[in-house]
Short mmCIF file of N, CA and C and ligand atoms in Angstrom, two decimals:
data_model
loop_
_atom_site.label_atom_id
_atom_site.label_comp_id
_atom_site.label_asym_id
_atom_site.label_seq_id
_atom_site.Cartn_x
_atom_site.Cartn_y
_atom_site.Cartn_z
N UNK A 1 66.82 178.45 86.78
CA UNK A 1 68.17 178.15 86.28
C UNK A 1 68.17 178.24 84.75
N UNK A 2 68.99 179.07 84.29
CA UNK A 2 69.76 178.62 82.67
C UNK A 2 70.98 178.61 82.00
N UNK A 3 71.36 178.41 81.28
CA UNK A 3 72.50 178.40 80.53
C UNK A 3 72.74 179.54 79.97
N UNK A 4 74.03 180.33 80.39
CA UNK A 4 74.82 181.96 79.94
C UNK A 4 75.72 181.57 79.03
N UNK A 5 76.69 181.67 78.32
CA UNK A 5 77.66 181.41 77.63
C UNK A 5 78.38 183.15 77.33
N UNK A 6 79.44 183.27 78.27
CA UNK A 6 80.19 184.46 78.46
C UNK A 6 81.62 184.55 78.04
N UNK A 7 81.95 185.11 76.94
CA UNK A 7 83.71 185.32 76.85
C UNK A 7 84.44 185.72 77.88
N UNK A 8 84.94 185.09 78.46
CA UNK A 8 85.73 185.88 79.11
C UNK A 8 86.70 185.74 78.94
N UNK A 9 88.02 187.01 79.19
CA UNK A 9 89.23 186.99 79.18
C UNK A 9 89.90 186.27 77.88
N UNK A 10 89.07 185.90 76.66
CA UNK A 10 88.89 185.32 75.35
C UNK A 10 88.62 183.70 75.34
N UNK A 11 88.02 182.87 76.50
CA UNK A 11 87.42 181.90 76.34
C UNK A 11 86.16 181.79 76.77
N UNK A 12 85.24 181.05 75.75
CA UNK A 12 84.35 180.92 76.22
C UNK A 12 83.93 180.33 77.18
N UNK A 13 82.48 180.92 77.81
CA UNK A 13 82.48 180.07 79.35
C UNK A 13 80.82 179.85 79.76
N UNK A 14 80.17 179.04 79.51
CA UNK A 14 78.83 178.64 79.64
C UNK A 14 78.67 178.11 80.98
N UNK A 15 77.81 178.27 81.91
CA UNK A 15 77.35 177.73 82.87
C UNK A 15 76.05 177.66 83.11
N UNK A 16 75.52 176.81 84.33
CA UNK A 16 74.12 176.66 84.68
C UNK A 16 74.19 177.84 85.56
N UNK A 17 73.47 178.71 85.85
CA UNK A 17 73.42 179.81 86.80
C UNK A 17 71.41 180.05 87.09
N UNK A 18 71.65 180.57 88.23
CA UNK A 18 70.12 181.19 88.71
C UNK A 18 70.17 182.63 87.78
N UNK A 19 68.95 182.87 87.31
CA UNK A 19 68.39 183.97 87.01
C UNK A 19 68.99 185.06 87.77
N UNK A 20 68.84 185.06 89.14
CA UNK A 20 69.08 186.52 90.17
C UNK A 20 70.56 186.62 89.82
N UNK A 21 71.46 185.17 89.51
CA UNK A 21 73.15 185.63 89.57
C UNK A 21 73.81 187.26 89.16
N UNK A 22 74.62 187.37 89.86
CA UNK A 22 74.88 188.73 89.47
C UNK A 22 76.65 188.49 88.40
N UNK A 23 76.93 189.45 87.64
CA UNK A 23 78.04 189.32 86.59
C UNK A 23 79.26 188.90 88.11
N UNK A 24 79.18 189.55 88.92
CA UNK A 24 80.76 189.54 89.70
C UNK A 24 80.69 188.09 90.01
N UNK A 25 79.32 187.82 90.55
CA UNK A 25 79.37 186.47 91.45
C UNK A 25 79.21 184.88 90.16
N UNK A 26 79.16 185.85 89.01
CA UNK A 26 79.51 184.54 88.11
C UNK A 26 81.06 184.72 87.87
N UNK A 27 81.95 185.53 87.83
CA UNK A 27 83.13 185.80 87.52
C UNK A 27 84.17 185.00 88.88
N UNK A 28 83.35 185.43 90.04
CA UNK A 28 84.26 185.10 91.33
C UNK A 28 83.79 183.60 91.47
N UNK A 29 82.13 183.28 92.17
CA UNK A 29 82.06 182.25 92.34
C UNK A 29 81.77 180.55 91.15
N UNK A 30 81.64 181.45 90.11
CA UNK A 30 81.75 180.11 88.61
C UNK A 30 82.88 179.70 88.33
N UNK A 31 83.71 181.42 88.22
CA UNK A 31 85.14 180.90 87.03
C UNK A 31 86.15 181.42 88.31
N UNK A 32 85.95 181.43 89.56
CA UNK A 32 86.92 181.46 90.25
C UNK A 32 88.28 182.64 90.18
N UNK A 33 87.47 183.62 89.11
CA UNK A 33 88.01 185.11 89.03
C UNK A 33 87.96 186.09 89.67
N UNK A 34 88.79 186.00 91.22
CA UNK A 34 88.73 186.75 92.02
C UNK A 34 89.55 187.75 92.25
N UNK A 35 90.15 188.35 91.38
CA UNK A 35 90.46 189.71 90.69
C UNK A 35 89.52 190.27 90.96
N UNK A 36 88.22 190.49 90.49
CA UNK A 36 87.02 191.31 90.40
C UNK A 36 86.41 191.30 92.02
N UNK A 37 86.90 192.38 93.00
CA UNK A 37 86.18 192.54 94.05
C UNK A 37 84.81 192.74 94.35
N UNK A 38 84.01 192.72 95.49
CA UNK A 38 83.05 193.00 96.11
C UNK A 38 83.13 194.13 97.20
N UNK A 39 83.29 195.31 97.25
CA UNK A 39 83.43 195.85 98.11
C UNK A 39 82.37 197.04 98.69
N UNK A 40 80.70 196.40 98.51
CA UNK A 40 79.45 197.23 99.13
C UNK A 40 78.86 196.36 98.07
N UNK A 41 77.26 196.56 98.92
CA UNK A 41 75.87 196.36 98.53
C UNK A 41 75.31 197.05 97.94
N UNK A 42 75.55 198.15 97.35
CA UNK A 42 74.78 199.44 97.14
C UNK A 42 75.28 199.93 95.48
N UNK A 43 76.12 199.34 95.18
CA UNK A 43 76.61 199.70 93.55
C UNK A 43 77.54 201.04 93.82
N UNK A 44 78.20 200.80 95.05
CA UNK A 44 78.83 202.61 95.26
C UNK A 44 80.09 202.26 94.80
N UNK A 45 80.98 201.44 95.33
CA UNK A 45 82.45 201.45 95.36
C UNK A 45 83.28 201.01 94.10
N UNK A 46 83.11 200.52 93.41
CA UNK A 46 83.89 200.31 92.13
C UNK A 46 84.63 199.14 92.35
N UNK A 47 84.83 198.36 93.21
CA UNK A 47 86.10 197.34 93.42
C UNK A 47 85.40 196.40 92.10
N UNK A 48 84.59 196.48 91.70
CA UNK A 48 84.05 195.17 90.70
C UNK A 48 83.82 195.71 89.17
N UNK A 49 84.64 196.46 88.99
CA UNK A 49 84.10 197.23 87.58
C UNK A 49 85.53 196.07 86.54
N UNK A 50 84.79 195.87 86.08
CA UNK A 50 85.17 195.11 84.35
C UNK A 50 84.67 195.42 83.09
N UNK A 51 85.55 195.01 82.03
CA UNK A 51 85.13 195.37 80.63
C UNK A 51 83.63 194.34 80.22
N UNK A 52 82.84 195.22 79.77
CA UNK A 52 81.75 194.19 79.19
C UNK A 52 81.42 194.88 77.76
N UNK A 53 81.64 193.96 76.91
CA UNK A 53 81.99 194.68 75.70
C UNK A 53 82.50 195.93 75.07
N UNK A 54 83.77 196.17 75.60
CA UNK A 54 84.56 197.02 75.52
C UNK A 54 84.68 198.41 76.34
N UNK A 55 83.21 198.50 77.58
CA UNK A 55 83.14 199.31 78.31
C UNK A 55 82.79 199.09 79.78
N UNK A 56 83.70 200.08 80.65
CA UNK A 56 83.81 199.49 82.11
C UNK A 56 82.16 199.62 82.70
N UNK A 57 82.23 198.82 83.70
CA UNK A 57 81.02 198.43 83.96
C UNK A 57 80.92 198.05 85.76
N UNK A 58 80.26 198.16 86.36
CA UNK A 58 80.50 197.99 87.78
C UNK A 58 79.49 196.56 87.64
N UNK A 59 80.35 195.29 87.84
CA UNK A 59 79.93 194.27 87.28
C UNK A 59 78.40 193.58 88.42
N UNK A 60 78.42 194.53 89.68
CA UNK A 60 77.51 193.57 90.62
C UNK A 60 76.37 194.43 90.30
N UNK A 61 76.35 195.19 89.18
CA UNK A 61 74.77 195.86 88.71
C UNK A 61 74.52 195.63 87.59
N UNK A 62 74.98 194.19 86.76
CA UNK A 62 74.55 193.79 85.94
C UNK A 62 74.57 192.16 86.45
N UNK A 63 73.46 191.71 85.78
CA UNK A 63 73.34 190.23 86.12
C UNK A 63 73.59 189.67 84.90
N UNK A 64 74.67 188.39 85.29
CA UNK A 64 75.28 187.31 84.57
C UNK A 64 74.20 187.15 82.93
N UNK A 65 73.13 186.93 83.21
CA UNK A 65 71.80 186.67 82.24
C UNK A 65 71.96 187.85 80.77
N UNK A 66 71.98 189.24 81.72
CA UNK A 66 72.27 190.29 80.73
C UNK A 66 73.15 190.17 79.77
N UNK A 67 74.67 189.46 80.57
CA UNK A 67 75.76 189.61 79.68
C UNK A 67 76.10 188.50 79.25
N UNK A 68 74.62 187.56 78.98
CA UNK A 68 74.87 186.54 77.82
C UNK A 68 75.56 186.81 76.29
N UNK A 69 76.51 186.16 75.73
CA UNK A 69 76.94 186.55 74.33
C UNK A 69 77.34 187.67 74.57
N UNK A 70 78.17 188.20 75.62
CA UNK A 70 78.88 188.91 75.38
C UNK A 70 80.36 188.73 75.65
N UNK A 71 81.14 189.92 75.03
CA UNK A 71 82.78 189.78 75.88
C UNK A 71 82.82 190.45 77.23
N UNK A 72 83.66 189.73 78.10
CA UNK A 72 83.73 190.40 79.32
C UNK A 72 85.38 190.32 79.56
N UNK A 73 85.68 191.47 80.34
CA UNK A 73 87.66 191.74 80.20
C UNK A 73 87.98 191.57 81.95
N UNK A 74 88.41 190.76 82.38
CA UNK A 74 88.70 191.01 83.92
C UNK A 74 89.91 191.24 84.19
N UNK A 75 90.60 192.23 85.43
CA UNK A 75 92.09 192.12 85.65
C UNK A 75 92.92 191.27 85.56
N UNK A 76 92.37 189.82 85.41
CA UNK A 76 93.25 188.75 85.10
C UNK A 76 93.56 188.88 83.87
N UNK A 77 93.21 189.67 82.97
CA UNK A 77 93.38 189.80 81.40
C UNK A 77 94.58 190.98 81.54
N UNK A 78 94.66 191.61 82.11
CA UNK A 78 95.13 193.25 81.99
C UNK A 78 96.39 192.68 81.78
N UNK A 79 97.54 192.16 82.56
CA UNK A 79 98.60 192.22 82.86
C UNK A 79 98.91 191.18 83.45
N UNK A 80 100.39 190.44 83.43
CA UNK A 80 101.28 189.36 84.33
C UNK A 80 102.11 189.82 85.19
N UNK A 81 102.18 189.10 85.92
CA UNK A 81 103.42 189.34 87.19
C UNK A 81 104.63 190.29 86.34
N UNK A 82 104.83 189.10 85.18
CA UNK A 82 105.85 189.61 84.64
C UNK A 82 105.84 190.87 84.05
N UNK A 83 104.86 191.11 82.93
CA UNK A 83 104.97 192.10 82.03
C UNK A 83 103.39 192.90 82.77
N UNK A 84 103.55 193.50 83.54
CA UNK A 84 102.09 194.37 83.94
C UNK A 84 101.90 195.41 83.05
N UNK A 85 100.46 195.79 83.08
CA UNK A 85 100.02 196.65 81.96
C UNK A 85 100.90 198.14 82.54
N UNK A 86 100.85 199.41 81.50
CA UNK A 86 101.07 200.30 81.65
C UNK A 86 100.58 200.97 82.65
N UNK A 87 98.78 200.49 82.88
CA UNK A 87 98.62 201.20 83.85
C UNK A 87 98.56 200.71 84.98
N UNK A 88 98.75 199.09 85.24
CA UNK A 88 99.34 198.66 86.61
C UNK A 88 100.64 199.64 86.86
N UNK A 89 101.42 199.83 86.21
CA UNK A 89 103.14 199.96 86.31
C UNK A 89 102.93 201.11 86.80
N UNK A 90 101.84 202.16 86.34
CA UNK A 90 101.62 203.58 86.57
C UNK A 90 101.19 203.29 88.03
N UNK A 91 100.23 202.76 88.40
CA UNK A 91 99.63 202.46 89.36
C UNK A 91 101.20 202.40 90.88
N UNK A 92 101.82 201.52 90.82
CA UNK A 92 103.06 200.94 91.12
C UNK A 92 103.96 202.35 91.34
N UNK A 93 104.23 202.66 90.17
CA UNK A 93 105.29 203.42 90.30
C UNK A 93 104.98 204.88 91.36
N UNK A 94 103.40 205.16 91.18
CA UNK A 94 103.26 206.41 91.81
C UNK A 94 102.53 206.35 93.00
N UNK A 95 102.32 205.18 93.55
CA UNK A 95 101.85 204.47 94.61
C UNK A 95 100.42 205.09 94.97
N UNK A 96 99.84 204.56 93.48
CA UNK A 96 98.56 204.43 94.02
C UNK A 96 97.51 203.61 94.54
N UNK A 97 97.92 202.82 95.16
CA UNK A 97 97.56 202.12 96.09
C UNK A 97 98.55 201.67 97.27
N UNK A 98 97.04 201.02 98.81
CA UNK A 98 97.84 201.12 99.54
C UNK A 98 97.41 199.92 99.90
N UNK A 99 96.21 199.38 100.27
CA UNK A 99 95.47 197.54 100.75
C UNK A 99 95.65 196.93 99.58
N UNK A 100 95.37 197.98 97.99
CA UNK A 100 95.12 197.80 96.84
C UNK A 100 93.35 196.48 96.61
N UNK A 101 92.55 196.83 97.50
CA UNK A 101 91.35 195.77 97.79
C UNK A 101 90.78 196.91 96.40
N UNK A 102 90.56 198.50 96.13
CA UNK A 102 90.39 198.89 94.89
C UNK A 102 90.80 198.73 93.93
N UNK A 103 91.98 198.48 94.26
CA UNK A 103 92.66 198.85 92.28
C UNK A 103 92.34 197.90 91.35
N UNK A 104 91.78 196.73 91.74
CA UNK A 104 91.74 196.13 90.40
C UNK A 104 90.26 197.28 89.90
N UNK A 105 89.64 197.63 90.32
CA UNK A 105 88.18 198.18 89.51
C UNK A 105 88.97 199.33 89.07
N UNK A 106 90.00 200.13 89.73
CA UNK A 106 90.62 201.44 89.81
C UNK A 106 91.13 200.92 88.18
N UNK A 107 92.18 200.47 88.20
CA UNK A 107 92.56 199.97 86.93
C UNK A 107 91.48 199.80 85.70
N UNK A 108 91.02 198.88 85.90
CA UNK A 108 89.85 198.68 85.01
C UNK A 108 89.26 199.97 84.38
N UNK A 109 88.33 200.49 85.48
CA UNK A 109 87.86 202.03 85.23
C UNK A 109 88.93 202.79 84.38
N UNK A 110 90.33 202.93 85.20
CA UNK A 110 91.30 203.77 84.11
C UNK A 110 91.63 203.61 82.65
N UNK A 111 91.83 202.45 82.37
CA UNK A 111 92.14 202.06 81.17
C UNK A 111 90.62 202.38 80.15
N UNK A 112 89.39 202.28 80.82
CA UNK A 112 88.52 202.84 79.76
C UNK A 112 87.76 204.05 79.75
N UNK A 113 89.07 204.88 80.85
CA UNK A 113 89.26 206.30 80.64
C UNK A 113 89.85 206.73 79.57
N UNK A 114 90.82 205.88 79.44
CA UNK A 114 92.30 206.71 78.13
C UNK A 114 91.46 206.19 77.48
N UNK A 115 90.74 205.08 77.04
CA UNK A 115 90.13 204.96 75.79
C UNK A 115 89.00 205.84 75.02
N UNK A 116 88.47 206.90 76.05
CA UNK A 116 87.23 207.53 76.00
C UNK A 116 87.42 208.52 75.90
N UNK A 117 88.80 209.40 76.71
CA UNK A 117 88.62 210.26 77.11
C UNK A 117 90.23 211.09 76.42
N UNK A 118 90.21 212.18 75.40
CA UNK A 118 91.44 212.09 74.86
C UNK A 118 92.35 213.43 75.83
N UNK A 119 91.88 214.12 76.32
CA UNK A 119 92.66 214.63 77.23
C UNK A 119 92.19 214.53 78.74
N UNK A 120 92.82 213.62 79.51
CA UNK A 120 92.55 213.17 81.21
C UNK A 120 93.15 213.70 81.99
N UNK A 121 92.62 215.32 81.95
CA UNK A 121 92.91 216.44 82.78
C UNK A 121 92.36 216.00 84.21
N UNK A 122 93.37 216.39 85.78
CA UNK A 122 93.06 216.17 86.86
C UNK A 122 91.26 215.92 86.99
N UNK A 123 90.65 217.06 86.44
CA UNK A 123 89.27 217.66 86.52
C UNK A 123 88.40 216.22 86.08
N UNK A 124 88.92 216.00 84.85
CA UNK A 124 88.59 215.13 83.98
C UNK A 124 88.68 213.37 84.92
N UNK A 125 89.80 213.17 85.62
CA UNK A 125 90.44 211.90 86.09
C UNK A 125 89.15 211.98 87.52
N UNK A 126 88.86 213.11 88.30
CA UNK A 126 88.49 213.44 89.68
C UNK A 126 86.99 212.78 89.29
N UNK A 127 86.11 213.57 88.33
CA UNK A 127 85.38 213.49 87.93
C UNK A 127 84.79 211.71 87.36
N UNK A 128 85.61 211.62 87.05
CA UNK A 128 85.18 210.21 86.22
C UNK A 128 85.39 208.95 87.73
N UNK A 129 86.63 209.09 88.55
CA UNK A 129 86.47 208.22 89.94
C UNK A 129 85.06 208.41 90.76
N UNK A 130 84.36 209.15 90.42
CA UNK A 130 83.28 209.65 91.22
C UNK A 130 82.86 208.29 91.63
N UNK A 131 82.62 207.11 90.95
CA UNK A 131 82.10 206.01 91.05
C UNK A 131 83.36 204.89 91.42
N UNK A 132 84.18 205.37 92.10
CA UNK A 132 85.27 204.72 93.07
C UNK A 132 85.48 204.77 94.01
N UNK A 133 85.61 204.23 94.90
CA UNK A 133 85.87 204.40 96.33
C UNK A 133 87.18 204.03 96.80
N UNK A 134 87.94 204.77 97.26
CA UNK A 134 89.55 204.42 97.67
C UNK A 134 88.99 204.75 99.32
N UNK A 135 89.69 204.05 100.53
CA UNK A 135 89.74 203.99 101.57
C UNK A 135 90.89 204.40 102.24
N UNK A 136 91.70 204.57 101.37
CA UNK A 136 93.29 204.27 101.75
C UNK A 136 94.04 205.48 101.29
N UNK A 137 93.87 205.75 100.11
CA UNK A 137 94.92 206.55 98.88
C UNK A 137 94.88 208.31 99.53
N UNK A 138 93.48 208.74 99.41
CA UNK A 138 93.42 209.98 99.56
C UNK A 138 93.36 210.64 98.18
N UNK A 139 93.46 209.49 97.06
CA UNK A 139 93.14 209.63 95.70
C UNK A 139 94.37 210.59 95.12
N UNK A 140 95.01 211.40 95.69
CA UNK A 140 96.03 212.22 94.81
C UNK A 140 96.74 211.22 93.90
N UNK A 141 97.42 210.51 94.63
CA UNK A 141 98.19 209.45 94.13
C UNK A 141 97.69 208.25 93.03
N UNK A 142 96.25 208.05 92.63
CA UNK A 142 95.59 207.87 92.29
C UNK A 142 95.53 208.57 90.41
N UNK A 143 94.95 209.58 91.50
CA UNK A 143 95.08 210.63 89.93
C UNK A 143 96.01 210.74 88.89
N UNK A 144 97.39 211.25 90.04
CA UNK A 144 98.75 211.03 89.37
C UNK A 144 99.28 210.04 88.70
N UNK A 145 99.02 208.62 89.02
CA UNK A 145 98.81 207.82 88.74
C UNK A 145 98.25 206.84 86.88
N UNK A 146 96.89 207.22 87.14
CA UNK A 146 95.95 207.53 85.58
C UNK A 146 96.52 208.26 84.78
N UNK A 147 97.41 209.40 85.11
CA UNK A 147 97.20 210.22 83.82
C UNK A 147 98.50 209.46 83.65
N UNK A 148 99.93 209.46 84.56
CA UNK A 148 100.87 208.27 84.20
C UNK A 148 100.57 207.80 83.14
N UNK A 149 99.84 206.68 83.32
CA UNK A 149 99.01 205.48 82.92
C UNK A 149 98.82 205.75 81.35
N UNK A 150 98.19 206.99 81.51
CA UNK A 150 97.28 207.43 80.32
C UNK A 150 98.56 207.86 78.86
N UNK A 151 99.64 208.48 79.55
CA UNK A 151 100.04 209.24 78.78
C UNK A 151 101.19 207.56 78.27
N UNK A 152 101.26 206.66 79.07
CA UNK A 152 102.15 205.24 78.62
C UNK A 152 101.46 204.36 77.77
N UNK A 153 100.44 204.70 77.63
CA UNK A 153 99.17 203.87 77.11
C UNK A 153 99.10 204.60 75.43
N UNK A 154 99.31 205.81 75.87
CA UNK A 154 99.42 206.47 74.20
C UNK A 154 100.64 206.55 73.49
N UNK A 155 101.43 205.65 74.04
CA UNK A 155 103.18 205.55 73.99
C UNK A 155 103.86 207.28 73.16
FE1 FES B 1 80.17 196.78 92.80
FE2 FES B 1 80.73 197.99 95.10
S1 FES B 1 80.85 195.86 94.65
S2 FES B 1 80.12 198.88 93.23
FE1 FES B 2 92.91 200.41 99.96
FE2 FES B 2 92.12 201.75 97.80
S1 FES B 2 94.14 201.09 98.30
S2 FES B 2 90.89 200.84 99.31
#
């Protein structure tokens, strides 16, 4: 057992945790941030990807320990009921999602697409989900979606 001390969402957040803890299962089962899915054992699907110091991250392949002193960004940060981010709204408007059990990582991942990536050509959007798993979408809608996203994000 030791003591982490993690920003999240811009407060700080110290806990007692085991060594093995993993980043999601301090996010879900510490701070009760269950935004950040679990969806495989294997680091394949993306439902758990969050900001960890400013870059997305598939949070159940980093352990809590690693991302001592650092910032961490979860979908509870992105957007409110009320005012949702650009690329929720994108998300929404072009119905890319359908259980939506992905989109919070989908989101996540997107937003530090537009930040990375200055033209998010289909090729470009296809390419970079590689490390997403949609069950539902069939991903077109998806795609269409991001670049939405992308081009509201650069107002
Ligand atoms: Fe992290 Fe699937 S739960 S990649
Ligand atoms: Fe259901 Fe993507 S919307 S898994």
């Amino acid at each position: 057992m030791r003591n982490v001390t993690i920003n999240v969402n811009g407060t700080s957040e110290t806990r007692e945790i085991e060594n093995r803890t993993l980043l999601v299962h301090f996010l879900r089962d510490h701070l009760k941030l269950t935004g950040t899915h679990v969806g495989c054992d294997t680091s394949q699907c993306g439902a758990c990807v969050v900001h960890l110091d400013g870059r997305s991250v598939k949070s159940c392949a980093v352990l809590a320990v690693q991302a001592d002193g650092a910032t961490v960004l979860t979908i509870e940060a992105i957007g409110t009921e009320e005012k949702l981010h650009p690329m929720q709204e994108a998300f929404r408007d072009h119905h890319g999602l359908q259980c939506g059990f992905c989109t919070a990582g989908m989101v996540m991942h997107a937003i530090d697409m537009v930040r990375h990536f200055p033209d998010l050509d289909e090729e470009t959007v296809r390419h970079q989900l590689d490390g997403n798993i949609c069950r539902c979408t069939g991903y077109q809608n998806i795609v269409t979606a991001i670049q939405a996203g992308a081009v509201a994000m650069r107002g």
